[in-house]
Tab-separated table of C-alpha atoms in Angstrom:
chain	number	residue	atom	x	y	z
A	1	MET	CA	33.819	-6.975	-35.336
A	2	ASN	CA	34.900	-3.374	-35.696
A	3	PRO	CA	38.547	-3.531	-36.927
A	4	ARG	CA	39.530	-0.661	-34.621
A	5	ARG	CA	38.075	-2.390	-31.566
A	6	LYS	CA	39.754	-5.676	-32.557
A	7	ALA	CA	43.146	-3.963	-32.872
A	8	GLN	CA	42.730	-2.284	-29.491
A	9	ARG	CA	41.677	-5.558	-27.882
A	10	ASP	CA	44.648	-7.379	-29.390
A	11	VAL	CA	47.152	-4.912	-27.892
A	12	LEU	CA	45.381	-4.661	-24.563
A	13	SER	CA	47.546	-5.534	-21.555
A	14	ARG	CA	47.311	-5.368	-17.793
A	15	GLU	CA	49.653	-2.382	-17.817
A	16	ARG	CA	47.416	-0.471	-20.257
A	17	VAL	CA	44.296	-1.287	-18.262
A	18	LEU	CA	45.874	-0.111	-15.009
A	19	ALA	CA	47.288	3.029	-16.623
A	20	ALA	CA	43.843	3.902	-17.975
A	21	ALA	CA	42.257	3.326	-14.567
A	22	VAL	CA	44.886	5.454	-12.821
A	23	GLY	CA	44.335	8.255	-15.332
A	24	LEU	CA	40.589	8.088	-14.809
A	25	ALA	CA	40.986	8.259	-11.019
A	26	ASP	CA	43.404	11.184	-11.307
A	27	GLU	CA	41.068	13.148	-13.559
A	28	GLN	CA	37.653	12.332	-12.116
A	29	GLY	CA	38.214	10.715	-8.727
A	30	LEU	CA	38.141	7.129	-7.569
A	31	ASP	CA	34.343	6.925	-7.656
A	32	ALA	CA	34.505	7.335	-11.428
A	33	VAL	CA	36.482	4.115	-11.846
A	34	SER	CA	34.477	1.112	-13.005
A	35	MET	CA	35.172	-1.707	-15.407
A	36	ARG	CA	32.772	-0.103	-17.876
A	37	ARG	CA	34.388	3.342	-17.674
A	38	VAL	CA	37.892	1.949	-17.989
A	39	GLY	CA	36.805	-0.105	-20.991
A	40	GLU	CA	35.276	2.969	-22.611
A	41	SER	CA	38.497	4.936	-22.131
A	42	LEU	CA	40.365	2.159	-23.947
A	43	GLY	CA	37.756	1.768	-26.677
A	44	VAL	CA	36.813	-1.782	-25.674
A	45	GLU	CA	33.961	-3.561	-23.937
A	46	ALA	CA	34.241	-4.034	-20.178
A	47	MET	CA	34.330	-7.817	-20.617
A	48	SER	CA	37.611	-7.505	-22.524
A	49	LEU	CA	39.299	-6.252	-19.356
A	50	TYR	CA	38.730	-9.517	-17.516
A	51	ARG	CA	41.491	-11.142	-19.533
A	52	HIS	CA	43.914	-8.831	-17.713
A	53	VAL	CA	42.327	-8.042	-14.331
A	54	GLY	CA	40.320	-10.417	-12.187
A	55	GLY	CA	37.640	-7.895	-11.325
A	56	LYS	CA	37.121	-4.599	-9.511
A	57	ASP	CA	39.174	-5.596	-6.460
A	58	ASP	CA	42.105	-6.706	-8.590
A	59	LEU	CA	41.794	-3.494	-10.591
A	60	LEU	CA	41.945	-1.328	-7.452
A	61	ASP	CA	44.900	-3.231	-6.008
A	62	GLY	CA	46.702	-2.977	-9.326
A	63	MET	CA	46.024	0.758	-9.534
A	64	VAL	CA	47.560	1.300	-6.106
A	65	ASP	CA	50.666	-0.648	-7.034
A	66	ALA	CA	50.968	1.083	-10.410
A	67	ALA	CA	50.997	4.466	-8.676
A	68	ILE	CA	53.365	3.363	-5.912
A	69	ALA	CA	55.721	2.046	-8.593
A	70	ARG	CA	56.568	5.733	-9.135
A	71	PHE	CA	58.065	5.989	-5.647
A	72	PRO	CA	61.815	6.618	-5.924
A	73	ALA	CA	64.422	3.897	-5.688
A	74	ARG	CA	67.021	3.968	-2.944
A	75	ASP	CA	70.235	5.841	-3.671
A	76	GLU	CA	72.953	3.691	-2.111
A	77	SER	CA	75.706	6.196	-2.927
A	78	VAL	CA	74.677	8.728	-0.260
A	79	ASP	CA	74.477	8.752	3.527
A	80	TRP	CA	71.602	6.673	4.901
A	81	ARG	CA	69.878	9.780	6.246
A	82	GLU	CA	69.858	11.456	2.839
A	83	SER	CA	68.737	8.221	1.222
A	84	LEU	CA	65.865	7.966	3.703
A	85	ARG	CA	64.876	11.606	3.209
A	86	ALA	CA	64.747	11.139	-0.559
A	87	LEU	CA	62.626	7.995	-0.255
A	88	VAL	CA	60.134	9.617	2.108
A	89	ARG	CA	59.886	12.914	0.230
A	90	GLY	CA	59.526	11.151	-3.095
A	91	ALA	CA	56.766	8.877	-1.820
A	92	HIS	CA	54.908	11.840	-0.332
A	93	ALA	CA	55.133	13.742	-3.628
A	94	VAL	CA	53.708	10.809	-5.609
A	95	LEU	CA	50.817	10.416	-3.157
A	96	LEU	CA	49.968	14.103	-3.533
A	97	GLU	CA	49.969	13.729	-7.328
A	98	HIS	CA	47.498	10.849	-7.032
A	99	PRO	CA	45.185	11.988	-4.182
A	100	TRP	CA	43.172	8.747	-4.113
A	101	VAL	CA	46.123	6.421	-3.500
A	102	ALA	CA	46.874	6.997	0.201
A	103	ALA	CA	43.336	6.251	1.359
A	104	LEU	CA	42.993	3.240	-0.940
A	105	ALA	CA	46.409	1.814	-0.055
A	106	THR	CA	45.724	1.983	3.677
A	107	SER	CA	42.241	0.478	3.429
A	108	ARG	CA	42.983	-2.636	1.390
A	109	PRO	CA	44.670	-5.815	2.663
A	110	ALA	CA	46.669	-6.565	-0.475
A	111	VAL	CA	50.252	-5.295	-0.670
A	112	GLY	CA	51.707	-5.302	-4.168
A	113	PRO	CA	55.276	-5.684	-5.442
A	114	ALA	CA	55.892	-1.941	-5.771
A	115	ARG	CA	55.027	-1.243	-2.154
A	116	LEU	CA	57.159	-4.183	-1.061
A	117	ARG	CA	60.064	-2.692	-3.034
A	118	PHE	CA	59.554	0.626	-1.240
A	119	VAL	CA	59.517	-1.082	2.161
A	120	ASP	CA	62.655	-3.009	1.203
A	121	ALA	CA	64.364	0.232	0.139
A	122	VAL	CA	63.497	1.910	3.450
A	123	LEU	CA	64.782	-1.117	5.367
A	124	GLY	CA	67.969	-1.049	3.302
A	125	ALA	CA	68.631	2.578	4.241
A	126	LEU	CA	67.934	1.886	7.917
A	127	LEU	CA	70.178	-1.173	8.017
A	128	ALA	CA	72.932	0.768	6.252
A	129	GLY	CA	72.679	3.331	9.060
A	130	GLY	CA	73.356	0.708	11.697
A	131	CYS	CA	69.875	-0.336	12.781
A	132	THR	CA	69.363	-3.800	14.158
A	133	LEU	CA	66.792	-5.839	12.284
A	134	GLN	CA	64.237	-5.192	15.039
A	135	LEU	CA	64.933	-1.456	15.102
A	136	ALA	CA	64.747	-1.295	11.295
A	137	HIS	CA	61.393	-3.089	11.433
A	138	ASP	CA	59.982	-0.669	14.019
A	139	ALA	CA	61.377	2.424	12.304
A	140	MET	CA	60.043	1.299	8.922
A	141	HIS	CA	56.510	1.154	10.326
A	142	ALA	CA	56.873	4.639	11.820
A	143	ILE	CA	58.084	5.971	8.470
A	144	GLU	CA	55.209	4.366	6.547
A	145	VAL	CA	52.723	5.852	9.008
A	146	HIS	CA	54.260	9.290	8.488
A	147	VAL	CA	54.161	9.017	4.697
A	148	PHE	CA	50.601	7.750	4.381
A	149	ALA	CA	48.864	9.297	7.414
A	150	PHE	CA	50.357	12.760	6.975
A	151	THR	CA	49.385	12.742	3.313
A	152	LEU	CA	45.822	11.721	4.173
A	153	GLN	CA	45.501	14.585	6.638
A	154	GLU	CA	47.054	17.072	4.227
A	155	LEU	CA	44.672	16.076	1.437
A	156	ARG	CA	41.681	16.198	3.783
A	157	LEU	CA	42.518	19.726	4.909
A	158	GLN	CA	43.062	20.853	1.324
A	159	GLY	CA	39.807	19.271	0.196
A	160	ASP	CA	37.665	20.748	2.969
A	161	ALA	CA	39.296	24.091	3.669
A	162	SER	CA	36.003	25.798	4.545
A	163	ALA	CA	35.171	23.300	7.298
A	164	HIS	CA	38.700	23.561	8.664
A	165	GLY	CA	38.445	27.353	8.621
A	166	TYR	CA	35.161	27.172	10.508
A	167	GLN	CA	36.749	25.024	13.212
A	168	LEU	CA	39.573	27.524	13.595
A	169	ASP	CA	37.083	30.381	13.893
A	170	VAL	CA	35.277	28.513	16.672
A	171	VAL	CA	38.525	28.088	18.603
A	172	ARG	CA	39.549	31.718	18.147
A	173	GLY	CA	36.092	32.900	19.152
A	174	ASP	CA	36.174	31.048	22.460
A	175	GLY	CA	39.762	31.222	23.636
A	176	ALA	CA	38.726	30.651	27.252
A	177	LEU	CA	37.739	27.077	26.440
A	178	TYR	CA	40.868	26.351	24.395
A	179	PRO	CA	43.492	28.784	25.753
A	180	HIS	CA	46.613	26.971	24.570
A	181	LEU	CA	45.198	26.189	21.141
A	182	ALA	CA	43.934	29.750	20.694
A	183	ALA	CA	47.318	31.197	21.670
A	184	THR	CA	49.096	28.879	19.251
A	185	LEU	CA	46.754	29.733	16.381
A	186	ALA	CA	47.265	33.434	17.038
A	187	SER	CA	51.005	33.260	16.439
A	188	ALA	CA	51.910	30.044	14.620
A	189	THR	CA	51.706	29.433	10.876
A	190	HIS	CA	50.380	26.271	9.230
A	191	ASP	CA	52.714	24.965	6.531
A	192	HIS	CA	52.272	21.403	5.256
A	193	VAL	CA	55.765	21.206	3.790
A	194	ALA	CA	57.473	22.488	6.935
A	195	GLU	CA	55.422	20.180	9.152
A	196	PHE	CA	56.167	17.146	6.982
A	197	GLU	CA	59.878	17.929	7.181
A	198	PHE	CA	59.664	18.559	10.933
A	199	VAL	CA	58.256	15.093	11.603
A	200	LEU	CA	60.709	13.488	9.171
A	201	GLU	CA	63.656	15.044	11.012
A	202	LEU	CA	62.214	13.987	14.376
A	203	LEU	CA	62.032	10.427	13.068
A	204	ILE	CA	65.629	10.496	11.868
A	205	LEU	CA	66.848	11.959	15.175
A	206	GLY	CA	64.921	9.299	17.067
A	207	ILE	CA	66.372	6.537	14.900
A	208	GLU	CA	69.888	7.917	15.407
A	209	ARG	CA	69.379	7.920	19.183
A	210	ALA	CA	67.980	4.390	19.111
A	211	ILE	CA	70.996	3.193	17.108
A	212	ALA	CA	73.363	4.816	19.606
A	213	THR	CA	71.646	3.395	22.682
A	214	SER	CA	71.366	-0.083	21.181
A	215	GLY	CA	75.073	-0.150	20.463
A	216	ALA	CA	74.319	-1.367	16.951
A	217	GLY	CA	75.966	1.583	15.274
């Protein structure tokens, strides 16, 4: 056996395999990820990977969790609103850095430890703000939808700007059919960051109102 390959195999770990797969997806897209390609990037045969991942499905689930592990931890020293803002903004930033994660995470049934830690952190912030357990549960789902669904839409628009531009041209060219949309497009600006923050603040305001009306706070 090639001494170099033996040394690489001996130090191979699940963490190294997942890191290599994440790097491959970041650089070349998710379609480029296969057991063979990941093995090549590590200098080993694909079969060597099966000691650390159960197969392609396990690899994909592990990749998602490895990326989500970069989501921020909850800061318990600040107001619950600021803690929640930091969690949501940080998660959104990580998903933008790894454009394949949001779609993969929302299409697979497995939920890994890192995502569970994020959910627990969000629930912790909500409960610290005075949410009942039921309200925290409902608000957590709304927050996860905002983080993942908004990111998916943002990435789609960035990835297919020409098609989006064509749709806008169609609307502007036939304002009689879409009068309100045409008027809005003529004066409003499209800013992903501002829109993400707008929805985040709406969520926080809604949670505050729900806390007040429930009497929990």
